[in-house]
Amino acid sequence: MKPLKIFFLLLLGFILVIIDVAFLSNLEFFGVTILTSYIALLEFAILNRKSNSFLAFSVILFALFAIFSSLPLPILVLNFILLPAFLIFIKSNYFAGTTILSTIFFLLFASFLFESILVLYAGFSLSTVEIYLSMIVFTLLHTIIGFAVYLVARVFKKNFLSIGIEEEIR
Amino acid sequence: MKKKTISLTFFTVLLVFAVIYFFRQPLSGFFVDLTSPVSASISAKARGIKKSFNFFFHIRSLRKENTELSTKLTELEIDRSKITELETENKLLKRELGFLEESKKGSLIPANITEQDPISFLDTITLNRGRDYQIEAGMAVIANGALVGQVKEVFERSCRVVLITSKDSIVQAMLQDSRAKGILKGGISGLYLENIPPDTEFKPKEYVITSGLGGRIKQGIVIGRAASMQTSSSGIFKSISLESIVNFTKLEMVFIQK
């Protein structure tokens, strides 16, 4: 991996975490805040064929969340390294191509598991309605935003790729 | 070649883990202090956006709230005059009995919220006051006259506060009228005053205040109002659910009590 790419990932992670802690943490939707950094991590998993940049970004996010959040390290390892690694393993072994349906399923599953781990850590209580609501809202919100970002990124990728191919033909 | 790449990746990941594990606090201090000015301005902008949206979406509830607050204000004015009267009487009686007057209020340091934990259930905030203002771990954090949290970590120019709504928060508290003492705990299910003796007489809407036992939080800071009583699973003690008098989603400026 090139040092420039590592620097880019570090900068991206830093900017996204600052947006999460300083900006989006103030804007709650049914007690849920948007984690742009996690969405970016999922996009790396969906769009990148090579897993090295995904792994590097997940380690960067782990380090940044350890600095800017109070979550204990085992939870951070679980949510930002083991869970995405498990998901990318599932994706690469059981979903051969990236279809719209598989992307939605991947985003839904990843967001649901991420929030479930946090809820279990925070103390799950069967009788608290807010817990279910936050789980549903978090999952849906991150799936919708993640899917929108995926569509935009796909269009960009297609355009850049087509330009690259045209240049190669010339 | 591939084997070399794998071992290099493994070594890098291990190194990151080790650095984070051993130097998490100093790293947090350095980066939180570094980003504090930027975060404060971004945070202020976010609150501005939130306020504008709240105004348009809650105009009806705001009108209702305004009427309720006006009524409450009149009641409080009456209460205040009674309190002033009682304070004067209390001072006189204390002087008569030879008590030394102690300052319960302490000095209050205003602080702005620069960052919030993005994980919803954690309820941790970062303030723009640190060692430069002689802030120490364990100090009480107050907003609108009520306790909202406790300083957890102190950095050079900022500090991290655990809100009372957090599952990691434990505060010694008591019921204001019955004087029954317990432990205030936060969490995903709300605020609870736990370990209350079973013979406690409980009045709904009774104020819950800090008991001043242990730690650095002084006695008499309002926390919230008692809502309903529940018997704990062991059956020995009781617990009371609390309604906070502070809207934690609207926190902007807080005060650290020294």
PDB file of C-alpha atoms in Angstrom, chain B residues 74-163:
ATOM      1  CA  THR B  74     -45.119  32.972  38.709  1.00  0.00           C
ATOM      2  CA  GLU B  75     -45.105  29.986  41.078  1.00  0.00           C
ATOM      3  CA  LEU B  76     -41.305  30.119  41.317  1.00  0.00           C
ATOM      4  CA  GLU B  77     -41.358  33.834  42.110  1.00  0.00           C
ATOM      5  CA  ILE B  78     -43.610  33.065  45.074  1.00  0.00           C
ATOM      6  CA  ASP B  79     -41.357  30.148  46.090  1.00  0.00           C
ATOM      7  CA  ARG B  80     -38.267  32.346  45.822  1.00  0.00           C
ATOM      8  CA  SER B  81     -39.643  34.916  48.186  1.00  0.00           C
ATOM      9  CA  LYS B  82     -40.438  32.121  50.659  1.00  0.00           C
ATOM     10  CA  ILE B  83     -36.909  30.678  50.262  1.00  0.00           C
ATOM     11  CA  THR B  84     -35.288  34.084  50.843  1.00  0.00           C
ATOM     12  CA  GLU B  85     -37.348  34.388  54.010  1.00  0.00           C
ATOM     13  CA  LEU B  86     -36.310  30.920  55.157  1.00  0.00           C
ATOM     14  CA  GLU B  87     -32.649  31.579  54.300  1.00  0.00           C
ATOM     15  CA  THR B  88     -32.613  34.687  56.451  1.00  0.00           C
ATOM     16  CA  GLU B  89     -34.284  32.783  59.275  1.00  0.00           C
ATOM     17  CA  ASN B  90     -31.823  29.896  58.837  1.00  0.00           C
ATOM     18  CA  LYS B  91     -28.827  32.248  58.977  1.00  0.00           C
ATOM     19  CA  LEU B  92     -30.160  33.853  62.130  1.00  0.00           C
ATOM     20  CA  LEU B  93     -30.768  30.525  63.816  1.00  0.00           C
ATOM     21  CA  LYS B  94     -27.336  29.186  62.784  1.00  0.00           C
ATOM     22  CA  ARG B  95     -25.678  32.272  64.196  1.00  0.00           C
ATOM     23  CA  GLU B  96     -27.645  31.819  67.401  1.00  0.00           C
ATOM     24  CA  LEU B  97     -26.510  28.187  67.640  1.00  0.00           C
ATOM     25  CA  GLY B  98     -22.896  29.007  66.761  1.00  0.00           C
ATOM     26  CA  PHE B  99     -22.682  27.076  63.478  1.00  0.00           C
ATOM     27  CA  LEU B 100     -19.986  27.995  61.028  1.00  0.00           C
ATOM     28  CA  GLU B 101     -21.433  28.839  57.659  1.00  0.00           C
ATOM     29  CA  GLU B 102     -20.000  26.762  54.871  1.00  0.00           C
ATOM     30  CA  SER B 103     -20.152  27.639  51.218  1.00  0.00           C
ATOM     31  CA  LYS B 104     -22.069  24.968  49.423  1.00  0.00           C
ATOM     32  CA  LYS B 105     -22.198  26.640  46.085  1.00  0.00           C
ATOM     33  CA  GLY B 106     -18.471  26.763  45.352  1.00  0.00           C
ATOM     34  CA  SER B 107     -17.292  28.603  42.278  1.00  0.00           C
ATOM     35  CA  LEU B 108     -18.827  27.837  38.926  1.00  0.00           C
ATOM     36  CA  ILE B 109     -16.754  27.772  35.769  1.00  0.00           C
ATOM     37  CA  PRO B 110     -18.716  28.218  32.538  1.00  0.00           C
ATOM     38  CA  ALA B 111     -17.818  25.782  29.756  1.00  0.00           C
ATOM     39  CA  ASN B 112     -18.931  25.081  26.217  1.00  0.00           C
ATOM     40  CA  ILE B 113     -19.580  21.638  24.797  1.00  0.00           C
ATOM     41  CA  THR B 114     -17.113  21.062  21.995  1.00  0.00           C
ATOM     42  CA  GLU B 115     -17.672  17.386  21.230  1.00  0.00           C
ATOM     43  CA  GLN B 116     -20.142  14.621  22.036  1.00  0.00           C
ATOM     44  CA  ASP B 117     -19.634  10.914  21.898  1.00  0.00           C
ATOM     45  CA  PRO B 118     -21.115   9.830  18.569  1.00  0.00           C
ATOM     46  CA  ILE B 119     -22.250   6.547  20.089  1.00  0.00           C
ATOM     47  CA  SER B 120     -25.764   7.388  21.288  1.00  0.00           C
ATOM     48  CA  PHE B 121     -25.866   5.375  24.511  1.00  0.00           C
ATOM     49  CA  LEU B 122     -22.577   6.567  25.906  1.00  0.00           C
ATOM     50  CA  ASP B 123     -23.563  10.113  26.854  1.00  0.00           C
ATOM     51  CA  THR B 124     -20.093  11.534  27.142  1.00  0.00           C
ATOM     52  CA  ILE B 125     -19.355  15.165  26.300  1.00  0.00           C
ATOM     53  CA  THR B 126     -16.139  17.132  25.927  1.00  0.00           C
ATOM     54  CA  LEU B 127     -15.861  20.636  27.408  1.00  0.00           C
ATOM     55  CA  ASN B 128     -13.423  23.423  26.535  1.00  0.00           C
ATOM     56  CA  ARG B 129     -12.038  23.714  30.078  1.00  0.00           C
ATOM     57  CA  GLY B 130      -9.184  21.651  31.453  1.00  0.00           C
ATOM     58  CA  ARG B 131      -6.168  21.797  33.732  1.00  0.00           C
ATOM     59  CA  ASP B 132      -5.662  25.437  32.669  1.00  0.00           C
ATOM     60  CA  TYR B 133      -8.814  26.205  34.725  1.00  0.00           C
ATOM     61  CA  GLN B 134      -7.853  23.869  37.602  1.00  0.00           C
ATOM     62  CA  ILE B 135     -10.524  21.358  36.624  1.00  0.00           C
ATOM     63  CA  GLU B 136     -10.188  18.012  38.380  1.00  0.00           C
ATOM     64  CA  ALA B 137     -11.759  14.608  37.880  1.00  0.00           C
ATOM     65  CA  GLY B 138     -14.930  14.053  39.907  1.00  0.00           C
ATOM     66  CA  MET B 139     -16.163  17.664  39.825  1.00  0.00           C
ATOM     67  CA  ALA B 140     -19.880  18.216  39.299  1.00  0.00           C
ATOM     68  CA  VAL B 141     -21.184  19.609  36.014  1.00  0.00           C
ATOM     69  CA  ILE B 142     -24.350  21.687  36.246  1.00  0.00           C
ATOM     70  CA  ALA B 143     -26.820  23.076  33.715  1.00  0.00           C
ATOM     71  CA  ASN B 144     -29.963  25.091  34.514  1.00  0.00           C
ATOM     72  CA  GLY B 145     -29.172  24.641  38.204  1.00  0.00           C
ATOM     73  CA  ALA B 146     -29.349  20.847  37.992  1.00  0.00           C
ATOM     74  CA  LEU B 147     -26.647  18.192  37.968  1.00  0.00           C
ATOM     75  CA  VAL B 148     -25.957  16.881  34.478  1.00  0.00           C
ATOM     76  CA  GLY B 149     -22.721  14.975  34.913  1.00  0.00           C
ATOM     77  CA  GLN B 150     -19.330  14.469  36.445  1.00  0.00           C
ATOM     78  CA  VAL B 151     -15.838  15.218  35.107  1.00  0.00           C
ATOM     79  CA  LYS B 152     -14.207  11.929  34.131  1.00  0.00           C
ATOM     80  CA  GLU B 153     -10.941  12.814  32.387  1.00  0.00           C
ATOM     81  CA  VAL B 154      -9.038  16.075  32.424  1.00  0.00           C
ATOM     82  CA  PHE B 155      -6.727  17.189  29.619  1.00  0.00           C
ATOM     83  CA  GLU B 156      -4.668  20.382  29.302  1.00  0.00           C
ATOM     84  CA  ARG B 157      -7.338  22.565  27.692  1.00  0.00           C
ATOM     85  CA  SER B 158     -10.405  20.310  27.740  1.00  0.00           C
ATOM     86  CA  CYS B 159     -12.118  17.696  29.837  1.00  0.00           C
ATOM     87  CA  ARG B 160     -14.423  14.743  29.286  1.00  0.00           C
ATOM     88  CA  VAL B 161     -17.687  14.548  31.227  1.00  0.00           C
ATOM     89  CA  VAL B 162     -19.876  11.506  31.826  1.00  0.00           C
ATOM     90  CA  LEU B 163     -23.511  12.598  31.828  1.00  0.00           C
TER      91      LEU B 163
END
